[in-house]
Amino acid sequence: MLRGSEERLRLGLQAARMGTWDWNIAENRIIWSANMEALFGLAPGEFDGSYDQFVARLHPDDRDRVLDAINAAMTPGANYDIEFRVLYPDGTIRWALSQGKVFHDEIGQPIRMSGVDLDISDRKRSEVKIRQSESQVRRVLDNLFSFVGVMTPDGTLIEANRTALAAASLSAADVLGKPFPDAYWWAYDPEIQAQLWAAIRQAAAGETVRYDVQIRLGEDQFIVIDFCLAPLLHDSGEVEFLLPSGIDITDRIRAKEALQQSEEFKNRVLESSSDCIKVLDLNAQLLYVNAGGMCLLEIDDLTPHLNSEWLCFWEGEHRQAAEAAFTAAKSGEVGKFQGFCPTVKGKPKWWDVVVTPIRDGAGQVVQVLSTSRDVTERKRTEEELRQKNAILDVINESAPTPIFVKDRQGRIIYANPATLAALGKTAAEVIGRYDSDLYPSPEDAAKVMENDQRIMASGQMEVVEESPDGIHIFLGMKAPYYNEAGEVIGLVGISNDITDRVQIERDRERILQQKQAALKESERVNRIKDEFLAVLSHELRSPLNPILGWTKLLQTRKLDAAKTIIALATIERNAKAQCQLIDDLLDMARVLRGKLSLNTAPVDLLWVIESAIDTVQTAAIAKSIQIHPVLSDIRPVSGDAVRLQQIIWNLLTNAIKFTPSGGRIDIRLEQIDNQAQITITDTGKGISPDFLPHIFESFRQEDASVTRNHGGLGLGMAIVYQLVEAHGGTVTADSPGEGKGATFTVRLPLLNASLKKNQPSPLREQNLDLTSICVLVIDDEPDSRELLAMMLAQAGAEVMSVASAAEFLTALEPFQPDVVVSDIGMPEVDGYTLLRQVRSLSPEQGGRVPAIALTAYAGEIDRQQAIAAGFQKHIAKPIEPDQLVVAIISLLNKQALS
């Protein structure tokens, strides 16, 4: 029996679309009935008992509200009662009423929550329909032009539509719930109110009451209402409500009064009208002509003309137009035409004629009314205007200059062919459009429209310069035009294309500016050239003074050993300085000709920087300047090791030059993203903001005066810039200002591969022993020849030196040298020609002997010519002994490997 009761309960719940649920809060598991799964859009058994699955089916707009209600129900004594929407995966929405109770343990903790959910979707839909129906009824009532309300049988007003409230300037709160006569007490006098109470009593007895009543809306403002009060009966037959309604018939009443006066008014209008008004019968016989018509037709006595045919006044095509208009009027339509008809005295007249039907009370056409207006003067004016317009049309159509007309809003209402050609559009694309629709540039269109509105607002003619397409330029005269009332109604414009003239003026101005700029640039270049030549002369001559001076003193042999050491060191230092100046000039020449070449290979920047520091360390120590390196071990870069060291050496030398004694130079090597960054910061004199943008320009010095504190040609930073760019990097300079030091930052791209550690550097010292090496030297200068022989002999080499090509060729085969060192610039046979002759010899005759070109011709083109002639190396004079020995050893090692 219990199972049968449960089954009946289950079937009852299913029929009611009600589901039960039980939530074990501690285990966070929910047990749902089958109806719950159906309510939440799940298949039987699809619910997994999880709290999250339940939450996922809640409508997003209701989810927080439901969860808040569940949390609130956890408080002892609180209940769970809420309506919410369930969202199915296919977008279907169902409404549920959920009620439940939370059970707590002995310490008040919630352990279980049970309840039922009822599908209330049908109820919700019904509520929506009811609200919509009520809203529709309310809209219908409020949109009625008549006054409509509802009152109880005792006269209490319980509803009034918007028209009823608005007419009395009242709100619903002013009248609802009050006796109808009292609610509108100000609109009725006591007699009318008594009449209204009597009507209420009649309607309450089941009678419909209707009468016209005049009510007051305000001082001296009355309206007449067709008032009706009808009973609304209950099913029992008793009166349940009274329905008051009213229609404003004030206009109807007034129309009746006006109709009574219309005959008299009609007669006055007809007789006072200045138009010619005739009444015709259906046979077009003349029955009546008003006084104005007789005057216009110059008729003194109407009698002879009565009952005459109206059509006889018209001739030719005008008679045909009159017949058509009369026929239209007889059929109940309005006929119109314009015709020529002279007066009875022969005076020519043009008329605008309107022929209308006259109907009787039944609507039948019984007569025809002809109204004619004298338009003779207008026709004459139109003809004159037509002739003038024809002339203007010829002018406008043939004029080569754009002519156009715009209305007050700026729309184009006329454009001649020249205007259309200037715009590159057809008339259909232009007429009725604004400039903003036609111009490709919004800025140009806005300027033109601004000009037009200003001219029309001021009423004054202006000459303006405008461009419709940003290319062609027009000089236009624009003037407002007026209507008969003197109001500005538009604008007329005539333009001339001045593009060529403006272009000529612009070209002239540009050429003038270019000439002025070229003159200034020429003056600047000449000034820089003069400054550079002065600096070059100074920098080249300055080292010569100590060199020649100490040389003379050494020749006297009156110097002791200490002074001799000082003299030699001074000569060496100044010779190196002069050599560096020449190298800088050659490097800059290579850069300017685009001939700067790099011998690229993977390079470890760590030893490049260390080598550069070693090179400048002596100069830094001399000024008590501390060089502080912070060098990270990073991946190699691709570059020329010698040129990279030249970059660092130049930057360090520059920092030492401009840093006072006791200063500090920081050099940092680090990896930033995929680049190597070298930062050199000094505590020197800094760079002025004006000169900072020019720091890397060639031959530019911040101070080129004769009073400058620092020497140089202004090429060091320019060479650094070009070398860094040649390596695919960047170099920047920064300085807080004069006296605040400077920072130079070099960034170079890193290679992906790493170098083996302890890679031998081409710049590090090598074994300088040339023992058992035979060297044949040719140089036409005895001093140079003797110096080279001495340098190589001290390195252990066996040396033979000759002065001419003939001596060289004679000594080549018997001496059998391991290497040849040859000058280039020699009389009779230069070094290029000599080596070509050597390379034409057989190997036994020495034709394959390795050769080094040692020359004062140090340019890139000289190096290329030397290699092309057969030399393996090209070395520029002057050269140090170690440098020449290293070059010979390197060349011989390379030959041995090949």
PDB file of N, CA, C and O in Angstrom, residues 246-291:
ATOM      1  N   GLY A 246     -17.188  61.097 -23.899  1.00  0.00           N
ATOM      2  CA  GLY A 246     -17.516  62.374 -24.494  1.00  0.00           C
ATOM      3  C   GLY A 246     -16.663  62.661 -25.704  1.00  0.00           C
ATOM      4  O   GLY A 246     -15.508  62.246 -25.764  1.00  0.00           O
ATOM      5  N   ILE A 247     -17.252  63.365 -26.664  1.00  0.00           N
ATOM      6  CA  ILE A 247     -16.529  63.759 -27.881  1.00  0.00           C
ATOM      7  C   ILE A 247     -16.625  65.268 -28.006  1.00  0.00           C
ATOM      8  O   ILE A 247     -17.702  65.851 -27.860  1.00  0.00           O
ATOM      9  N   ASP A 248     -15.458  65.882 -28.260  1.00  0.00           N
ATOM     10  CA  ASP A 248     -15.422  67.339 -28.433  1.00  0.00           C
ATOM     11  C   ASP A 248     -16.053  67.680 -29.787  1.00  0.00           C
ATOM     12  O   ASP A 248     -15.533  67.323 -30.837  1.00  0.00           O
ATOM     13  N   ILE A 249     -17.217  68.356 -29.742  1.00  0.00           N
ATOM     14  CA  ILE A 249     -17.916  68.731 -30.985  1.00  0.00           C
ATOM     15  C   ILE A 249     -17.904  70.244 -31.157  1.00  0.00           C
ATOM     16  O   ILE A 249     -18.745  70.795 -31.877  1.00  0.00           O
ATOM     17  N   THR A 250     -16.914  70.880 -30.511  1.00  0.00           N
ATOM     18  CA  THR A 250     -16.845  72.342 -30.601  1.00  0.00           C
ATOM     19  C   THR A 250     -16.703  72.782 -32.048  1.00  0.00           C
ATOM     20  O   THR A 250     -17.389  73.706 -32.505  1.00  0.00           O
ATOM     21  N   ASP A 251     -15.805  72.098 -32.797  1.00  0.00           N
ATOM     22  CA  ASP A 251     -15.592  72.487 -34.195  1.00  0.00           C
ATOM     23  C   ASP A 251     -16.861  72.277 -35.017  1.00  0.00           C
ATOM     24  O   ASP A 251     -17.168  73.074 -35.930  1.00  0.00           O
ATOM     25  N   ARG A 252     -17.595  71.209 -34.716  1.00  0.00           N
ATOM     26  CA  ARG A 252     -18.826  70.945 -35.453  1.00  0.00           C
ATOM     27  C   ARG A 252     -19.851  72.057 -35.219  1.00  0.00           C
ATOM     28  O   ARG A 252     -20.498  72.533 -36.157  1.00  0.00           O
ATOM     29  N   ILE A 253     -19.963  72.493 -33.985  1.00  0.00           N
ATOM     30  CA  ILE A 253     -20.903  73.566 -33.646  1.00  0.00           C
ATOM     31  C   ILE A 253     -20.503  74.858 -34.347  1.00  0.00           C
ATOM     32  O   ILE A 253     -21.319  75.576 -34.928  1.00  0.00           O
ATOM     33  N   ARG A 254     -19.201  75.101 -34.283  1.00  0.00           N
ATOM     34  CA  ARG A 254     -18.717  76.322 -34.917  1.00  0.00           C
ATOM     35  C   ARG A 254     -18.915  76.269 -36.434  1.00  0.00           C
ATOM     36  O   ARG A 254     -19.168  77.291 -37.080  1.00  0.00           O
ATOM     37  N   ALA A 255     -18.761  75.062 -37.005  1.00  0.00           N
ATOM     38  CA  ALA A 255     -18.960  74.921 -38.450  1.00  0.00           C
ATOM     39  C   ALA A 255     -20.397  75.241 -38.836  1.00  0.00           C
ATOM     40  O   ALA A 255     -20.669  75.854 -39.882  1.00  0.00           O
ATOM     41  N   LYS A 256     -21.326  74.815 -37.976  1.00  0.00           N
ATOM     42  CA  LYS A 256     -22.732  75.126 -38.261  1.00  0.00           C
ATOM     43  C   LYS A 256     -22.969  76.631 -38.276  1.00  0.00           C
ATOM     44  O   LYS A 256     -23.657  77.177 -39.145  1.00  0.00           O
ATOM     45  N   GLU A 257     -22.358  77.294 -37.293  1.00  0.00           N
ATOM     46  CA  GLU A 257     -22.519  78.738 -37.224  1.00  0.00           C
ATOM     47  C   GLU A 257     -21.870  79.398 -38.428  1.00  0.00           C
ATOM     48  O   GLU A 257     -22.406  80.364 -38.994  1.00  0.00           O
ATOM     49  N   ALA A 258     -20.715  78.866 -38.823  1.00  0.00           N
ATOM     50  CA  ALA A 258     -20.022  79.458 -39.973  1.00  0.00           C
ATOM     51  C   ALA A 258     -20.806  79.244 -41.250  1.00  0.00           C
ATOM     52  O   ALA A 258     -20.800  80.100 -42.153  1.00  0.00           O
ATOM     53  N   LEU A 259     -21.477  78.068 -41.323  1.00  0.00           N
ATOM     54  CA  LEU A 259     -22.240  77.769 -42.525  1.00  0.00           C
ATOM     55  C   LEU A 259     -23.381  78.767 -42.739  1.00  0.00           C
ATOM     56  O   LEU A 259     -23.707  79.136 -43.862  1.00  0.00           O
ATOM     57  N   GLN A 260     -23.930  79.201 -41.617  1.00  0.00           N
ATOM     58  CA  GLN A 260     -25.033  80.160 -41.702  1.00  0.00           C
ATOM     59  C   GLN A 260     -24.564  81.483 -42.281  1.00  0.00           C
ATOM     60  O   GLN A 260     -25.336  82.244 -42.860  1.00  0.00           O
ATOM     61  N   GLN A 261     -23.294  81.771 -42.059  1.00  0.00           N
ATOM     62  CA  GLN A 261     -22.775  83.047 -42.547  1.00  0.00           C
ATOM     63  C   GLN A 261     -22.076  82.910 -43.904  1.00  0.00           C
ATOM     64  O   GLN A 261     -21.602  83.893 -44.468  1.00  0.00           O
ATOM     65  N   SER A 262     -21.984  81.647 -44.419  1.00  0.00           N
ATOM     66  CA  SER A 262     -21.180  81.414 -45.615  1.00  0.00           C
ATOM     67  C   SER A 262     -21.747  82.081 -46.859  1.00  0.00           C
ATOM     68  O   SER A 262     -20.990  82.559 -47.706  1.00  0.00           O
ATOM     69  N   GLU A 263     -23.079  82.110 -47.003  1.00  0.00           N
ATOM     70  CA  GLU A 263     -23.662  82.696 -48.198  1.00  0.00           C
ATOM     71  C   GLU A 263     -23.311  84.164 -48.303  1.00  0.00           C
ATOM     72  O   GLU A 263     -22.873  84.653 -49.353  1.00  0.00           O
ATOM     73  N   GLU A 264     -23.484  84.860 -47.189  1.00  0.00           N
ATOM     74  CA  GLU A 264     -23.147  86.289 -47.188  1.00  0.00           C
ATOM     75  C   GLU A 264     -21.652  86.480 -47.442  1.00  0.00           C
ATOM     76  O   GLU A 264     -21.235  87.343 -48.211  1.00  0.00           O
ATOM     77  N   PHE A 265     -20.835  85.630 -46.789  1.00  0.00           N
ATOM     78  CA  PHE A 265     -19.378  85.731 -46.967  1.00  0.00           C
ATOM     79  C   PHE A 265     -18.987  85.446 -48.416  1.00  0.00           C
ATOM     80  O   PHE A 265     -18.146  86.112 -48.999  1.00  0.00           O
ATOM     81  N   LYS A 266     -19.663  84.418 -48.999  1.00  0.00           N
ATOM     82  CA  LYS A 266     -19.342  84.026 -50.377  1.00  0.00           C
ATOM     83  C   LYS A 266     -19.598  85.178 -51.331  1.00  0.00           C
ATOM     84  O   LYS A 266     -18.789  85.470 -52.213  1.00  0.00           O
ATOM     85  N   ASN A 267     -20.708  85.834 -51.097  1.00  0.00           N
ATOM     86  CA  ASN A 267     -21.041  86.943 -51.987  1.00  0.00           C
ATOM     87  C   ASN A 267     -20.029  88.065 -51.852  1.00  0.00           C
ATOM     88  O   ASN A 267     -19.618  88.669 -52.838  1.00  0.00           O
ATOM     89  N   ARG A 268     -19.614  88.336 -50.624  1.00  0.00           N
ATOM     90  CA  ARG A 268     -18.629  89.421 -50.426  1.00  0.00           C
ATOM     91  C   ARG A 268     -17.307  89.049 -51.075  1.00  0.00           C
ATOM     92  O   ARG A 268     -16.640  89.876 -51.683  1.00  0.00           O
ATOM     93  N   VAL A 269     -16.905  87.783 -50.934  1.00  0.00           N
ATOM     94  CA  VAL A 269     -15.634  87.339 -51.521  1.00  0.00           C
ATOM     95  C   VAL A 269     -15.680  87.438 -53.026  1.00  0.00           C
ATOM     96  O   VAL A 269     -14.745  87.938 -53.680  1.00  0.00           O
ATOM     97  N   LEU A 270     -16.752  86.958 -53.620  1.00  0.00           N
ATOM     98  CA  LEU A 270     -16.844  86.972 -55.074  1.00  0.00           C
ATOM     99  C   LEU A 270     -16.756  88.377 -55.627  1.00  0.00           C
ATOM    100  O   LEU A 270     -16.062  88.639 -56.618  1.00  0.00           O
ATOM    101  N   GLU A 271     -17.461  89.281 -54.999  1.00  0.00           N
ATOM    102  CA  GLU A 271     -17.519  90.637 -55.532  1.00  0.00           C
ATOM    103  C   GLU A 271     -16.257  91.425 -55.260  1.00  0.00           C
ATOM    104  O   GLU A 271     -15.926  92.350 -55.984  1.00  0.00           O
ATOM    105  N   SER A 272     -15.566  91.072 -54.176  1.00  0.00           N
ATOM    106  CA  SER A 272     -14.360  91.832 -53.836  1.00  0.00           C
ATOM    107  C   SER A 272     -13.099  91.234 -54.444  1.00  0.00           C
ATOM    108  O   SER A 272     -12.027  91.830 -54.367  1.00  0.00           O
ATOM    109  N   SER A 273     -13.200  90.034 -55.027  1.00  0.00           N
ATOM    110  CA  SER A 273     -12.017  89.378 -55.581  1.00  0.00           C
ATOM    111  C   SER A 273     -11.520  90.140 -56.804  1.00  0.00           C
ATOM    112  O   SER A 273     -12.312  90.596 -57.633  1.00  0.00           O
ATOM    113  N   SER A 274     -10.231  90.252 -56.926  1.00  0.00           N
ATOM    114  CA  SER A 274      -9.625  90.904 -58.089  1.00  0.00           C
ATOM    115  C   SER A 274      -9.481  89.943 -59.256  1.00  0.00           C
ATOM    116  O   SER A 274      -9.087  90.344 -60.352  1.00  0.00           O
ATOM    117  N   ASP A 275      -9.749  88.643 -59.044  1.00  0.00           N
ATOM    118  CA  ASP A 275      -9.696  87.666 -60.121  1.00  0.00           C
ATOM    119  C   ASP A 275     -11.006  87.726 -60.923  1.00  0.00           C
ATOM    120  O   ASP A 275     -12.028  88.244 -60.459  1.00  0.00           O
ATOM    121  N   CYS A 276     -10.990  87.161 -62.094  1.00  0.00           N
ATOM    122  CA  CYS A 276     -12.181  87.064 -62.952  1.00  0.00           C
ATOM    123  C   CYS A 276     -12.875  85.749 -62.645  1.00  0.00           C
ATOM    124  O   CYS A 276     -12.345  84.669 -62.952  1.00  0.00           O
ATOM    125  N   ILE A 277     -14.039  85.811 -61.991  1.00  0.00           N
ATOM    126  CA  ILE A 277     -14.773  84.618 -61.567  1.00  0.00           C
ATOM    127  C   ILE A 277     -16.048  84.529 -62.396  1.00  0.00           C
ATOM    128  O   ILE A 277     -16.854  85.466 -62.432  1.00  0.00           O
ATOM    129  N   LYS A 278     -16.251  83.379 -63.035  1.00  0.00           N
ATOM    130  CA  LYS A 278     -17.437  83.159 -63.868  1.00  0.00           C
ATOM    131  C   LYS A 278     -18.123  81.889 -63.408  1.00  0.00           C
ATOM    132  O   LYS A 278     -17.460  80.952 -62.945  1.00  0.00           O
ATOM    133  N   VAL A 279     -19.448  81.880 -63.555  1.00  0.00           N
ATOM    134  CA  VAL A 279     -20.240  80.669 -63.312  1.00  0.00           C
ATOM    135  C   VAL A 279     -20.846  80.249 -64.643  1.00  0.00           C
ATOM    136  O   VAL A 279     -21.461  81.062 -65.350  1.00  0.00           O
ATOM    137  N   LEU A 280     -20.673  78.964 -64.976  1.00  0.00           N
ATOM    138  CA  LEU A 280     -21.132  78.427 -66.257  1.00  0.00           C
ATOM    139  C   LEU A 280     -22.115  77.304 -65.990  1.00  0.00           C
ATOM    140  O   LEU A 280     -22.010  76.589 -64.971  1.00  0.00           O
ATOM    141  N   ASP A 281     -23.060  77.155 -66.918  1.00  0.00           N
ATOM    142  CA  ASP A 281     -23.908  75.973 -66.804  1.00  0.00           C
ATOM    143  C   ASP A 281     -23.188  74.801 -67.459  1.00  0.00           C
ATOM    144  O   ASP A 281     -22.048  74.934 -67.945  1.00  0.00           O
ATOM    145  N   LEU A 282     -23.839  73.641 -67.480  1.00  0.00           N
ATOM    146  CA  LEU A 282     -23.170  72.450 -67.997  1.00  0.00           C
ATOM    147  C   LEU A 282     -23.009  72.471 -69.508  1.00  0.00           C
ATOM    148  O   LEU A 282     -22.380  71.564 -70.087  1.00  0.00           O
ATOM    149  N   ASN A 283     -23.546  73.497 -70.151  1.00  0.00           N
ATOM    150  CA  ASN A 283     -23.329  73.678 -71.592  1.00  0.00           C
ATOM    151  C   ASN A 283     -22.305  74.755 -71.874  1.00  0.00           C
ATOM    152  O   ASN A 283     -22.167  75.203 -73.011  1.00  0.00           O
ATOM    153  N   ALA A 284     -21.619  75.191 -70.824  1.00  0.00           N
ATOM    154  CA  ALA A 284     -20.575  76.215 -70.914  1.00  0.00           C
ATOM    155  C   ALA A 284     -21.138  77.590 -71.234  1.00  0.00           C
ATOM    156  O   ALA A 284     -20.421  78.458 -71.743  1.00  0.00           O
ATOM    157  N   GLN A 285     -22.451  77.807 -70.937  1.00  0.00           N
ATOM    158  CA  GLN A 285     -23.041  79.126 -71.124  1.00  0.00           C
ATOM    159  C   GLN A 285     -22.715  79.991 -69.916  1.00  0.00           C
ATOM    160  O   GLN A 285     -22.738  79.538 -68.782  1.00  0.00           O
ATOM    161  N   LEU A 286     -22.404  81.242 -70.147  1.00  0.00           N
ATOM    162  CA  LEU A 286     -22.001  82.174 -69.107  1.00  0.00           C
ATOM    163  C   LEU A 286     -23.233  82.612 -68.314  1.00  0.00           C
ATOM    164  O   LEU A 286     -24.172  83.189 -68.870  1.00  0.00           O
ATOM    165  N   LEU A 287     -23.231  82.343 -66.986  1.00  0.00           N
ATOM    166  CA  LEU A 287     -24.348  82.709 -66.122  1.00  0.00           C
ATOM    167  C   LEU A 287     -24.025  83.887 -65.218  1.00  0.00           C
ATOM    168  O   LEU A 287     -24.921  84.645 -64.827  1.00  0.00           O
ATOM    169  N   TYR A 288     -22.717  84.040 -64.849  1.00  0.00           N
ATOM    170  CA  TYR A 288     -22.361  85.074 -63.878  1.00  0.00           C
ATOM    171  C   TYR A 288     -20.916  85.467 -64.071  1.00  0.00           C
ATOM    172  O   TYR A 288     -20.053  84.624 -64.348  1.00  0.00           O
ATOM    173  N   VAL A 289     -20.650  86.780 -63.937  1.00  0.00           N
ATOM    174  CA  VAL A 289     -19.283  87.310 -63.917  1.00  0.00           C
ATOM    175  C   VAL A 289     -19.213  88.303 -62.772  1.00  0.00           C
ATOM    176  O   VAL A 289     -20.058  89.208 -62.674  1.00  0.00           O
ATOM    177  N   ASN A 290     -18.205  88.162 -61.914  1.00  0.00           N
ATOM    178  CA  ASN A 290     -18.091  89.093 -60.766  1.00  0.00           C
ATOM    179  C   ASN A 290     -17.570  90.441 -61.234  1.00  0.00           C
ATOM    180  O   ASN A 290     -17.130  90.615 -62.393  1.00  0.00           O
ATOM    181  N   ALA A 291     -17.624  91.402 -60.322  1.00  0.00           N
ATOM    182  CA  ALA A 291     -17.235  92.778 -60.662  1.00  0.00           C
ATOM    183  C   ALA A 291     -15.761  92.842 -61.055  1.00  0.00           C
ATOM    184  O   ALA A 291     -15.381  93.556 -61.989  1.00  0.00           O
TER     185      ALA A 291
END
